[in-house]
Coordinates of C-alpha atoms and ligand atoms in Angstrom, one line a residue:
X1 CA 0.1 0.1 0.0
X2 CA 1.3 3.4 -1.1
X3 CA 2.9 5.4 1.8
X4 CA 0.4 8.9 1.4
X5 CA -2.8 6.4 1.2
X6 CA -2.2 4.4 4.5
X7 CA -0.7 7.8 6.7
X8 CA -4.5 9.6 5.2
X9 CA -6.6 6.9 6.0
X10 CA -4.1 6.7 9.5
X11 CA -4.5 10.2 10.4
X12 CA -8.7 10.0 9.4
X13 CA -8.4 7.3 11.7
X14 CA -7.2 8.8 14.6
X15 CA -9.6 12.1 14.2
X16 CA -12.7 9.7 13.9
X17 CA -11.7 7.5 16.2
X18 CA -13.5 3.3 14.2
X19 CA -14.1 0.6 15.9
X20 CA -11.8 -1.0 13.3
X21 CA -10.3 0.5 9.7
X22 CA -11.3 -3.0 6.5
X23 CA -9.7 -1.9 2.9
X24 CA -12.7 -3.0 0.5
X25 CA -11.0 -5.2 -1.9
X26 CA -13.5 -5.6 -4.5
X27 CA -13.9 -8.5 -4.3
X28 CA -17.8 -10.1 -5.3
X29 CA -18.0 -12.3 -2.1
X30 CA -16.8 -9.6 0.5
X31 CA -20.1 -7.6 -1.1
X32 CA -22.2 -10.4 -0.6
X33 CA -21.1 -10.8 3.1
X34 CA -22.2 -7.4 3.5
X35 CA -25.2 -7.1 2.3
X36 CA -26.2 -9.9 4.5
X37 CA -24.9 -8.1 6.8
X38 CA -27.3 -5.0 6.3
X39 CA -30.1 -7.8 6.2
X40 CA -29.2 -9.7 9.7
X41 CA -29.2 -5.4 11.0
X42 CA -32.8 -5.2 9.9
X43 CA -30.7 -2.4 7.9
X44 CA -32.3 -3.3 4.4
X45 CA -34.8 -5.0 3.2
X46 CA -34.5 -8.7 0.8
X47 CA -36.8 -8.7 -2.2
X48 CA -37.8 -11.2 -4.8
X49 CA -35.5 -10.0 -6.8
X50 CA -32.1 -11.7 -6.7
X51 CA -29.3 -9.9 -4.8
X52 CA -31.7 -7.4 -4.1
X53 CA -31.9 -4.8 -1.3
X54 CA -34.5 -2.4 0.7
X55 CA -33.9 0.8 2.3
X56 CA -35.8 3.5 3.8
X57 CA -34.1 6.7 4.7
X58 CA -34.5 8.8 8.0
X59 CA -37.6 11.0 6.8
X60 CA -35.0 14.3 6.9
X61 CA -32.4 12.4 5.1
X62 CA -33.9 12.3 1.0
X63 CA -32.1 13.9 -1.1
X64 CA -29.3 16.5 -2.2
X65 CA -29.4 19.4 0.5
X66 CA -28.0 22.6 -1.5
X67 CA -27.9 25.0 1.5
X68 CA -25.4 22.4 3.3
X69 CA -22.8 21.6 0.5
X70 CA -19.9 24.1 0.4
X71 CA -17.1 25.6 -2.2
X72 CA -13.6 26.4 0.2
X73 CA -11.9 28.4 -2.4
X74 CA -9.3 30.4 -0.9
X75 CA -11.2 33.9 -2.0
X76 CA -14.6 33.7 -2.4
X77 CA -14.6 35.5 -5.8
X78 CA -13.4 32.0 -7.3
X79 CA -16.3 30.2 -5.8
X80 CA -19.1 32.8 -7.5
X81 CA -21.8 33.6 -7.1
X82 CA -24.1 30.7 -7.6
X83 CA -21.7 29.1 -5.1
X84 CA -22.3 28.7 -1.3
X85 CA -18.7 29.8 0.0
X86 CA -16.2 28.9 3.3
X87 CA -13.2 30.2 4.2
X88 CA -10.9 27.0 4.2
X89 CA -9.2 26.9 6.8
X90 CA -12.7 28.2 8.9
X91 CA -13.6 24.7 7.3
X92 CA -11.4 22.1 8.0
X93 CA -11.5 24.3 11.7
X94 CA -15.8 23.3 11.9
X95 CA -14.9 19.4 9.9
X96 CA -11.8 18.6 12.4
X97 CA -14.4 19.2 15.0
X98 CA -17.8 17.8 13.3
X99 CA -15.9 14.2 13.0
X100 CA -13.8 14.0 16.0
X101 CA -15.5 10.5 17.5
X102 CA -17.9 10.7 14.3
X103 CA -17.3 6.3 14.0
X104 CA -16.7 5.4 17.9
X105 CA -18.1 2.0 17.3
X106 CA -18.3 2.1 13.6
X107 CA -16.4 0.2 10.3
X108 CA -13.8 2.7 8.4
X109 CA -14.1 1.8 4.9
X110 CA -11.5 2.6 3.0
X111 CA -12.9 2.7 -0.7
X112 CA -10.8 3.2 -3.7
X113 CA -12.5 3.7 -6.3
X114 CA -12.3 5.0 -10.2
X115 CA -14.0 7.5 -12.1
X116 CA -13.7 6.6 -15.9
X117 CA -12.9 3.0 -16.6
X118 CA -9.7 1.6 -15.0
X119 CA -6.5 1.7 -16.7
X120 CA -8.2 5.0 -19.3
X121 CA -5.5 7.9 -19.8
X122 CA -9.2 9.7 -19.3
X123 CA -10.1 7.7 -15.8
X124 CA -9.3 9.8 -12.3
X125 CA -9.2 7.7 -9.0
X126 CA -10.5 9.2 -6.1
X127 CA -10.5 7.5 -2.1
X128 CA -13.5 7.2 -0.4
X129 CA -13.3 6.8 3.5
X130 CA -16.7 6.6 5.0
X131 CA -18.3 4.7 8.5
X132 CA -21.5 3.3 6.0
X133 CA -21.9 0.3 4.1
X134 CA -24.8 1.9 2.5
X135 CA -22.3 4.4 0.8
X136 CA -19.8 1.2 0.5
X137 CA -22.5 -1.0 -1.3
X138 CA -23.7 1.5 -3.1
X139 CA -19.9 2.9 -4.6
X140 CA -19.4 -1.4 -6.0
X141 CA -22.3 -0.4 -7.9
X142 CA -21.2 3.2 -9.6
X143 CA -18.3 2.8 -9.4
X144 CA -15.2 0.7 -10.4
X145 CA -13.9 -0.6 -7.1
X146 CA -11.0 -2.0 -4.7
X147 CA -7.8 -3.8 -5.6
X148 CA -7.8 -3.6 -8.7
X149 CA -7.9 0.7 -9.1
X150 CA -5.4 1.1 -6.4
X151 CA -2.6 -1.2 -9.0
X152 CA -3.3 1.1 -11.5
X153 CA -3.1 4.0 -9.5
X154 CA 0.8 3.6 -10.0
X155 CA 2.2 7.2 -9.2
X156 CA -1.3 9.6 -10.0
X157 CA -2.8 11.9 -7.3
X158 CA -5.8 10.7 -6.2
X159 CA -8.6 12.9 -4.5
X160 CA -9.2 12.4 -1.1
X161 CA -12.4 12.0 0.7
X162 CA -13.9 11.9 3.9
X163 CA -17.8 10.8 4.2
X164 CA -19.1 9.9 7.9
X165 CA -22.7 9.7 9.1
X166 CA -21.9 11.6 11.6
X167 CA -24.0 9.1 14.1
X168 CA -21.4 7.3 16.5
X169 CA -22.5 4.3 18.9
X170 CA -22.2 3.8 22.5
X171 CA -21.0 0.4 23.3
X172 CA -23.8 -1.9 23.4
X173 CA -26.7 0.6 21.4
X174 CA -28.5 -0.9 18.0
X175 CA -27.7 1.1 15.0
X176 CA -30.3 2.9 13.2
X177 CA -32.0 1.7 10.0
X178 CA -31.0 4.7 8.8
X179 CA -27.5 6.9 11.0
X180 CA -27.5 10.3 9.4
X181 CA -27.2 13.5 11.0
X182 CA -29.1 16.2 9.7
X183 CA -28.7 18.8 12.2
X184 CA -24.6 18.6 10.4
X185 CA -25.0 18.0 7.4
X186 CA -22.2 19.1 5.6
X187 CA -20.8 18.5 2.3
X188 CA -17.6 20.2 1.5
X189 CA -14.9 20.7 -1.3
X190 CA -11.8 22.0 -1.7
X191 CA -11.5 22.9 -5.4
X192 CA -7.9 23.7 -5.4
X193 CA -6.7 20.8 -3.3
X194 CA -8.6 19.1 -5.0
X195 CA -10.2 17.2 -1.1
X196 CA -14.2 16.3 -0.2
X197 CA -15.1 15.5 3.0
X198 CA -19.2 15.1 3.9
X199 CA -20.4 15.0 7.5
X200 CA -24.9 13.1 8.3
X201 CA -26.3 12.9 4.9
X202 CA -25.6 9.0 4.0
X203 CA -28.2 9.7 0.9
X204 CA -27.8 9.7 -3.0
X205 CA -24.9 12.8 -4.1
X206 CA -24.4 13.6 0.2
X207 CA -22.4 10.7 1.2
X208 CA -21.7 8.8 -2.6
X209 CA -18.8 10.8 -3.0
X210 CA -17.8 10.2 -7.1
X211 CA -20.7 11.2 -8.0
X212 CA -21.4 14.7 -8.0
X213 CA -18.6 16.1 -4.9
X214 CA -15.8 14.4 -8.0
X215 CA -16.9 13.1 -11.4
X216 CA -18.2 17.5 -10.9
X217 CA -17.3 19.6 -8.2
X218 CA -13.7 18.5 -8.0
X219 CA -13.9 17.8 -11.5
X220 CA -14.7 21.0 -13.3
X221 CA -11.8 22.8 -11.4
X222 CA -9.8 20.6 -12.6
X223 CA -11.3 20.1 -16.0
X224 CA -11.0 23.9 -16.6
X225 CA -6.7 23.6 -15.1
X226 CA -6.6 20.3 -18.0
X227 CA -8.9 22.3 -20.3
X228 CA -11.4 19.5 -20.5
X229 CA -15.2 19.6 -19.6
X230 CA -17.2 17.2 -16.3
X231 CA -20.6 18.2 -17.3
X232 CA -24.0 16.9 -15.7
X233 CA -24.7 14.8 -19.4
X234 CA -26.2 11.5 -20.7
X235 CA -24.0 10.0 -23.2
X236 CA -25.9 8.0 -25.5
X237 CA -25.5 6.2 -29.1
X238 CA -28.1 7.0 -32.1
X239 CA -28.4 4.8 -35.1
X240 CA -30.5 5.5 -38.2
X241 CA -32.4 3.2 -40.1
X242 CA -29.2 3.2 -42.4
X243 CA -26.8 2.2 -39.4
X244 CA -25.2 5.1 -39.4
X245 CA -23.9 5.8 -36.0
X246 CA -23.8 9.1 -33.6
X247 CA -22.9 10.1 -30.2
X248 CA -24.8 13.2 -28.5
X249 CA -24.5 14.1 -24.9
X250 CA -27.3 15.8 -23.2
X251 CA -27.8 18.1 -20.6
X252 CA -30.5 18.0 -18.0
X253 CA -31.1 19.1 -14.8
X254 CA -31.3 16.5 -11.5
X255 CA -34.6 14.5 -12.5
X256 CA -35.3 16.5 -16.5
X257 CA -34.9 13.0 -18.5
X258 CA -31.7 12.4 -18.5
X259 CA -31.3 8.5 -17.9
X260 CA -34.9 8.2 -20.3
X261 CA -33.2 9.5 -22.8
X262 CA -29.9 7.9 -22.4
X263 CA -32.2 4.4 -22.8
X264 CA -34.5 5.5 -24.4
X265 CA -36.7 3.5 -27.0
X266 CA -38.0 4.7 -29.7
X267 CA -41.3 4.8 -31.5
X268 CA -39.8 5.7 -34.7
X269 CA -38.8 2.2 -36.8
X270 CA -35.7 1.4 -37.4
X271 CA -34.1 3.4 -35.2
X272 CA -31.7 2.6 -32.4
X273 CA -30.7 4.2 -28.8
X274 CA -27.6 3.4 -27.3
X275 CA -26.8 3.9 -23.2
X276 CA -23.3 4.7 -23.1
X277 CA -23.8 7.0 -19.8
X278 CA -26.3 8.3 -17.5
X279 CA -25.9 11.5 -15.8
X280 CA -22.0 12.3 -16.1
X281 CA -19.6 13.1 -19.3
X282 CA -16.4 14.2 -19.0
X283 CA -15.9 15.2 -22.8
X284 CA -11.8 16.3 -24.6
X285 CA -10.7 16.5 -28.0
X286 CA -9.2 14.1 -29.0
X287 CA -6.2 13.7 -31.7
X288 CA -8.5 13.6 -34.4
X289 CA -10.0 17.2 -33.1
X290 CA -13.6 16.0 -32.5
X291 CA -14.8 15.9 -28.7
X292 CA -14.7 12.8 -27.0
X293 CA -17.0 11.4 -23.6
X294 CA -16.9 9.0 -21.6
X295 CA -18.1 8.0 -18.8
X296 CA -16.6 8.1 -15.2
X297 CA -19.7 5.9 -13.8
X298 CA -20.6 2.6 -13.9
X299 CA -24.1 2.5 -12.2
X300 CA -27.7 4.5 -12.8
X301 CA -28.8 6.2 -9.7
X302 CA -32.1 6.5 -10.8
X303 CA -35.2 7.9 -9.9
X304 CA -37.5 5.7 -9.8
X305 CA -41.1 7.1 -9.7
X306 CA -42.5 7.5 -13.1
X307 CA -40.0 4.6 -14.7
X308 CA -43.2 2.3 -15.5
X309 CA -42.3 -1.1 -18.6
X310 CA -44.2 1.9 -21.0
X311 CA -42.4 4.4 -19.5
X312 CA -38.9 3.3 -19.6
X313 CA -38.6 -0.3 -20.7
X314 CA -35.0 -1.0 -20.4
X315 CA -34.0 0.8 -16.6
X316 CA -36.7 -2.1 -15.9
X317 CA -35.3 -4.7 -17.4
X318 CA -32.2 -3.2 -15.9
X319 CA -33.2 -3.8 -12.5
X320 CA -34.0 -6.5 -12.1
X321 CA -31.2 -8.4 -9.7
X322 CA -28.8 -7.4 -8.5
X323 CA -30.1 -4.2 -7.7
X324 CA -30.8 -1.7 -4.5
X325 CA -34.1 0.4 -4.1
X326 CA -34.1 3.3 -1.9
X327 CA -37.3 5.1 0.0
X328 CA -39.4 3.2 -2.3
X329 CA -42.7 1.1 -1.3
X330 CA -43.0 -2.8 -0.3
X331 CA -45.0 -5.4 -2.1
X332 CA -46.9 -7.9 -0.2
X333 CA -44.9 -10.0 -1.9
X334 CA -42.0 -9.0 -1.3
X335 CA -41.2 -6.0 -4.1
X336 CA -40.5 -3.5 -5.1
X337 CA -43.7 -0.3 -6.0
X338 CA -43.7 3.4 -6.5
X339 CA -46.4 5.6 -8.5
X340 CA -46.6 5.4 -12.2
X341 CA -44.6 2.3 -11.9
X342 CA -48.2 0.8 -13.2
X343 CA -51.8 2.4 -13.1
X344 CA -53.0 1.0 -10.9
X345 CA -51.4 0.4 -7.5
X346 CA -51.6 -2.8 -5.6
X347 CA -54.7 -3.1 -2.9
X348 CA -52.1 -2.2 -0.3
X349 CA -48.0 -1.4 0.7
X350 CA -45.3 -0.8 2.9
X351 CA -45.4 3.2 2.7
X352 CA -41.6 4.7 2.2
X353 CA -41.9 5.2 5.8
X354 CA -42.6 1.8 7.1
X355 CA -45.5 2.3 7.5
X356 CA -49.1 0.5 5.7
X357 CA -50.0 2.1 3.0
X358 CA -53.8 1.9 1.0
X359 CA -55.0 3.3 -2.1
X360 CA -56.8 6.3 -0.2
X361 CA -54.6 7.1 1.6
X362 CA -53.8 10.5 0.3
X363 CA -49.5 10.1 0.9
X364 CA -47.4 8.8 -1.8
X365 CA -46.0 5.5 -1.5
X366 CA -42.6 5.7 -2.9
X367 CA -40.6 9.6 -1.7
X368 CA -40.5 11.9 -4.7
X369 CA -36.9 11.0 -5.1
X370 CA -36.6 7.5 -4.8
X371 CA -34.1 5.5 -6.0
X372 CA -32.9 2.7 -7.9
X373 CA -29.6 1.7 -7.6
X374 CA -27.6 -0.9 -10.5
X375 CA -24.9 -1.7 -12.2
X376 CA -24.6 0.2 -16.0
X377 CA -23.7 -3.3 -17.3
X378 CA -26.6 -4.4 -16.5
X379 CA -28.5 -1.8 -19.1
X380 CA -29.9 -4.1 -22.0
X381 CA -29.5 -1.1 -24.2
X382 CA -25.3 -0.8 -22.6
X383 CA -24.0 1.2 -25.3
X384 CA -20.9 -1.9 -26.7
X385 CA -18.6 0.8 -26.6
X386 CA -19.2 1.9 -23.2
X387 CA -15.8 1.8 -21.3
X388 CA -14.4 2.5 -24.9
X389 CA -10.8 3.9 -22.7
X390 CA -10.8 5.8 -25.5
X391 CA -14.3 7.9 -25.1
X392 CA -16.5 7.9 -28.2
X393 CA -16.7 10.8 -30.7
X394 CA -19.7 13.8 -30.3
X395 CA -21.4 15.0 -33.1
X396 CA -24.4 16.7 -30.8
X397 CA -25.0 18.8 -27.9
X398 CA -27.9 18.9 -26.1
X399 CA -30.0 21.5 -23.4
X400 CA -32.4 21.0 -22.4
X401 CA -34.7 21.8 -19.3
X402 CA -38.6 21.2 -17.3
X403 CA -39.9 24.6 -19.2
X404 CA -43.8 24.7 -19.1
X405 CA -44.3 27.5 -21.0
X406 CA -41.5 29.9 -23.2
X407 CA -38.2 27.3 -24.2
X408 CA -40.1 25.3 -28.3
X409 CA -39.7 21.4 -27.7
X410 CA -36.3 21.8 -30.0
X411 CA -33.9 24.9 -31.7
X412 CA -30.3 24.8 -32.9
X413 CA -27.6 27.2 -31.8
X414 CA -25.8 29.6 -35.1
X415 CA -22.8 28.3 -33.2
X416 CA -20.8 26.9 -30.0
X417 CA -20.6 30.8 -28.5
X418 CA -24.8 30.8 -29.3
X419 CA -24.5 27.0 -27.9
X420 CA -22.5 27.9 -24.7
X421 CA -24.9 31.0 -23.8
X422 CA -28.2 28.4 -24.4
X423 CA -26.3 26.7 -22.2
X424 CA -25.9 29.4 -20.1
X425 CA -29.1 30.3 -20.4
X426 CA -31.4 27.0 -19.4
X427 CA -34.3 27.9 -16.1
X428 CA -35.4 24.6 -14.9
X429 CA -38.9 24.2 -12.9
X430 CA -37.1 22.8 -9.9
X431 CA -38.1 18.9 -8.6
X432 CA -37.2 16.8 -5.9
X433 CA -33.3 15.9 -6.5
X434 CA -32.9 18.0 -3.7
X435 CA -34.4 19.7 -0.9
X436 CA -36.0 22.9 -2.0
X437 CA -39.8 23.8 -3.7
X438 CA -41.3 21.0 -6.0
X439 CA -41.7 23.1 -9.6
X440 CA -40.2 26.5 -8.8
X441 CA -38.3 28.1 -11.9
X442 CA -34.9 28.9 -10.9
X443 CA -32.2 29.5 -13.6
X444 CA -29.6 26.1 -13.7
X445 CA -27.3 27.8 -16.3
X446 CA -25.3 23.8 -18.1
X447 CA -27.2 22.0 -15.9
X448 CA -24.1 22.6 -13.2
X449 CA -25.9 25.4 -10.6
X450 CA -25.4 23.0 -7.9
X451 CA -22.4 21.0 -9.2
X452 CA -19.5 23.6 -10.9
X453 CA -16.9 23.6 -8.0
X454 CA -15.7 27.2 -8.9
X455 CA -17.4 30.6 -9.9
X456 CA -20.3 29.9 -13.0
X457 CA -19.1 32.7 -14.4
X458 CA -15.5 31.9 -15.1
X459 CA -17.2 27.7 -16.4
X460 CA -18.8 30.2 -19.4
X461 CA -15.6 32.1 -20.6
X462 CA -13.5 28.4 -19.9
X463 CA -16.9 26.9 -22.4
X464 CA -16.0 29.5 -24.7
X465 CA -12.7 28.3 -24.6
X466 CA -13.5 25.4 -25.2
X467 CA -14.4 25.7 -27.9
X468 CA -11.9 27.7 -30.1
X469 CA -9.5 23.9 -29.3
X470 CA -11.4 21.5 -31.3
X471 CA -11.6 20.8 -35.8
X472 CA -14.8 19.5 -35.6
X473 CA -17.6 21.1 -33.0
X474 CA -20.4 19.7 -32.0
X475 CA -23.4 21.3 -33.4
X476 CA -25.2 22.6 -29.8
X477 CA -29.8 22.3 -29.4
X478 CA -31.9 23.3 -27.3
X479 CA -35.3 21.1 -26.0
X480 CA -37.4 20.5 -23.6
X481 CA -39.7 17.9 -23.5
X482 CA -42.3 20.3 -20.8
X483 CA -44.5 22.0 -22.2
X484 CA -47.6 22.4 -20.7
X485 CA -51.2 24.2 -21.7
X486 CA -54.0 26.2 -19.8
X487 CA -54.8 22.8 -18.3
X488 CA -51.5 22.2 -16.9
X489 CA -50.8 18.9 -18.8
X490 CA -48.0 18.1 -21.0
X491 CA -48.9 18.5 -24.8
X492 CA -45.8 16.8 -25.9
X493 CA -45.7 13.4 -25.4
X494 CA -42.5 12.2 -24.7
X495 CA -40.8 9.8 -23.2
X496 CA -39.7 7.0 -26.5
X497 CA -41.7 9.5 -28.7
X498 CA -38.3 11.8 -28.0
X499 CA -36.9 9.9 -30.7
X500 CA -38.5 12.2 -33.2
X501 CA -36.5 15.2 -31.9
X502 CA -33.3 13.1 -31.7
X503 CA -33.9 12.1 -35.8
X504 CA -34.5 16.1 -36.4
X505 CA -31.0 16.6 -34.2
X506 CA -29.3 13.5 -36.4
X507 CA -30.4 15.3 -39.9
X508 CA -29.0 18.6 -39.2
X509 CA -25.7 16.3 -38.3
X510 CA -26.0 15.0 -41.1
X511 CA -26.3 18.1 -43.4
X512 CA -29.7 17.0 -44.1
X513 CA -33.1 19.1 -43.6
X514 CA -32.9 22.6 -43.6
X515 CA -34.0 25.1 -40.9
X516 CA -35.3 28.1 -40.2
X517 CA -33.9 31.1 -38.5
X518 CA -35.7 32.7 -35.8
X519 CA -35.1 34.9 -33.1
X520 CA -33.5 32.5 -30.7
X521 CA -32.0 29.7 -33.3
X522 CA -32.7 27.5 -36.2
X523 CA -35.9 26.4 -35.5
X524 CA -37.7 23.1 -37.6
X525 CA -40.1 23.5 -40.4
X526 CA -43.3 22.0 -39.2
X527 CA -43.1 19.4 -41.7
X528 CA -39.6 18.1 -41.0
X529 CA -40.0 17.0 -37.4
X530 CA -41.7 13.3 -37.7
X531 CA -45.1 13.3 -37.2
X532 CA -46.1 10.0 -38.5
X533 CA -48.6 7.8 -36.6
X534 CA -48.2 10.5 -33.0
X535 CA -52.0 11.5 -32.3
X536 CA -50.8 15.4 -32.4
X537 CA -52.8 17.9 -33.6
X538 CA -51.4 20.1 -36.0
X539 CA -52.1 23.2 -33.9
X540 CA -49.8 22.3 -30.7
X541 CA -47.3 21.5 -33.2
X542 CA -46.9 24.5 -34.0
X543 CA -46.9 26.0 -30.6
X544 CA -44.5 23.4 -29.6
X545 CA -42.3 24.7 -32.5
X546 CA -43.0 29.1 -32.6
X547 CA -41.7 31.6 -30.5
X548 CA -43.4 34.1 -28.3
X549 CA -41.9 37.2 -29.2
X550 CA -43.6 38.9 -26.1
X551 CA -42.6 35.2 -23.3
X552 CA -38.9 35.9 -25.1
X553 CA -38.6 39.6 -24.4
X554 CA -39.2 38.4 -21.0
X555 CA -36.4 35.5 -21.3
X556 CA -34.1 38.1 -21.6
X557 CA -35.8 41.2 -19.8
X558 CA -34.8 38.3 -17.2
X559 CA -30.9 36.5 -18.1
X560 CA -30.2 40.8 -18.8
X561 CA -31.1 40.5 -14.4
X562 CA -29.6 37.3 -14.1
X563 CA -26.3 37.6 -15.1
X564 CA -25.6 40.5 -13.7
X565 CA -24.9 38.5 -10.9
X566 CA -21.5 37.6 -12.6
X567 CA -20.3 41.0 -13.1
X568 CA -17.3 40.8 -14.3
X569 CA -16.1 36.9 -15.1
X570 CA -19.4 37.4 -17.1
X571 CA -17.4 36.6 -20.8
X572 CA -18.0 38.7 -23.2
X573 CA -19.0 35.4 -25.8
X574 CA -22.1 35.6 -23.3
X575 CA -22.4 38.8 -23.5
X576 CA -22.8 39.7 -27.2
X577 CA -24.7 36.6 -27.3
X578 CA -27.6 38.1 -25.5
X579 CA -27.3 41.5 -27.0
X580 CA -28.0 39.7 -30.3
X581 CA -30.7 37.7 -28.7
X582 CA -32.1 40.3 -28.1
X583 CA -32.0 42.5 -30.6
X584 CA -33.5 39.4 -32.2
X585 CA -35.9 39.8 -30.8
X586 CA -37.5 43.0 -30.9
X587 CA -37.1 42.9 -34.5
X588 CA -39.5 40.2 -34.5
X589 CA -41.6 41.7 -32.1
X590 CA -41.8 44.9 -34.1
X591 CA -45.6 45.1 -35.9
Ligands
GTP1 P1 -31.3 12.7 -12.1 O1 -31.1 11.4 -11.8 O2 -31.7 13.5 -11.0 O3 -30.0 13.6 -12.6 O4 -32.3 12.9 -13.0 P2 -32.5 12.0 -14.7 O5 -32.2 13.7 -15.4 O6 -31.9 10.9 -15.2 O7 -34.1 12.8 -14.6 P3 -35.0 11.4 -15.3 O8 -34.8 10.3 -16.2 O9 -34.8 10.4 -13.9 O10 -36.7 11.7 -14.7 C1 -36.6 12.2 -14.0 C2 -38.6 12.0 -14.3 O11 -39.2 13.1 -15.3 C3 -39.4 10.9 -14.3 O12 -40.2 10.9 -13.2 C4 -39.5 10.5 -15.2 O13 -40.4 9.6 -15.4 C5 -39.4 11.7 -15.9 N1 -40.0 12.5 -17.4 C6 -38.4 11.6 -18.4 N2 -38.6 11.8 -19.5 C7 -40.0 13.2 -19.4 C8 -40.2 13.0 -21.1 O14 -39.6 12.8 -22.2 N3 -42.0 13.7 -20.9 C9 -42.0 13.7 -20.1 N4 -43.4 13.8 -19.5 N5 -41.7 13.1 -18.0 C10 -40.3 12.7 -18.2
SPV2 C1 -28.8 14.7 -9.1 O1 -29.1 15.4 -8.4 O2 -28.7 14.8 -9.9 C2 -28.6 13.4 -9.3 C3 -28.7 12.3 -8.5 O3 -28.1 12.4 -9.5 S1 -27.4 12.0 -6.7 O4 -26.9 11.6 -6.8 O5 -28.5 12.9 -5.4 O6 -26.6 13.7 -7.4
MN3 MN1 -28.2 13.9 -12.2

């Protein structure tokens, strides 16, 4: 074992005082023993699905807590106006008090993990120290873990991460079903020294440190320094009926459709979608001047509610076995259920809080941010090149959000600079993926609002710069599956029908179809959006594909006021695009 690793482990063990320290090897027998242990301790409920477990979290620990997530750069301005900043020295002092003795009575697990295929030149290694077995078994699916990672590390650096649920156990005290410490939750990132400390929460991105903490917040800072991009994006392969394949990335905020799009079953005959990643992409220019993407993750931590054999059959097939479920409902025959899985709910369930549930109950049976964890390799639509060491070449990048109005179904950016502006301009109605007010519209640039490890203004600038370095520049598109009518119903069917939009994007990449210039970008001609076999009126299609200059004049005003928060860090390219948009919108609005 490398001396700096044992020193790190010893130092944290001295601080947190666990009863023992265990190095995770990643061996399947070892992980199976942990799963058994979790069941024996009544922490997990075994399911009738093979090797699958159900966990119920504490009701105070159900989603990422953005208000308790901090970026601790030396200077406040380097965290920027969209992050919670803390002075690194003060934060470290605070963390030392929080973690003092926090693992008493527990085991400290050492998880070496690789973000990206082991041995890929694009992969990076982290070491998470945690006192949560739930984290161990989830990290084993979400990342590549264990001895093989240490073997491949060589002399390279690693990102240290320390995680504690903040619930020391006294002698003879029984393990609570979901240990956590919500009052003291604190998720701290040190982008300059590349460290992560997470205290008090056992849930998702708060605790599985490879995901948002490393692969986005720390990696975005590394990527800025090294000239690449760490993004909240799915990666998908799209093959047309002639057999030509292109790869797309798509950036949507949390719970806005990445997993669903990445696993989409096209309704259009002859089209095929394959999955490379469903949440995070690391992108950089290849030697041939094309943009290449790898999925740094190895698993899927997917939103359960709304997932069904109709909406996402590939996900349903992926989770048939060897899956972990958190905060879903339990059926009388030891299986899982959630809202939207079937039209009719079962007659009786145990809900996510562990209480009896019948359909007349007003409460939801599963939590809106209930999740499944599963190895991506189990996904039937997994792309043959999903673990390619050099990544897959990207033809198009899609930006989207949940907008019940204003934003059309799809449009194309004029160029990279305009595309960067589109990414920076994303707003989206909030979801249950993070603590906050569901449905409230907020700016979420590049779907990175909670995940950018440095000043978001500098991040816009980095995007503009990256675009100058490539030879084959991907096209950039905006999409919105979430337009609603006056009665609050979605007017676009979404899910598999989104293949119609993918087809138009594909054809634009091929240069096979024209687009019409509008104030906001290049829109499809209505007849070019394949609506064959779709039960949708011409009027609705027009509504989905036209721009209302009055709404957009408001949008521009709102954006101008929003971008002010970046002050001097707002790059010229964004200002230029905003001015140009304003001019075009007022021209179109003129009588
Ligand atoms: P994170 O894992 O939080 O990053 O979420 P995600 O972006 O992967 O979102 P996901 O695909 O899990 O979808 C979230 C919710 O949006 C689910 O309840 C889906 O059923 C719903 N959803 C996904 N795609 C569509 C769509 O095309 N139309 C509509 N109406 N809903 C969708
Ligand atoms: C998200 O919120 O964007 C997720 C879930 O993908 S979590 O891992 O909790 O961040
Ligand atoms: Mn996500």
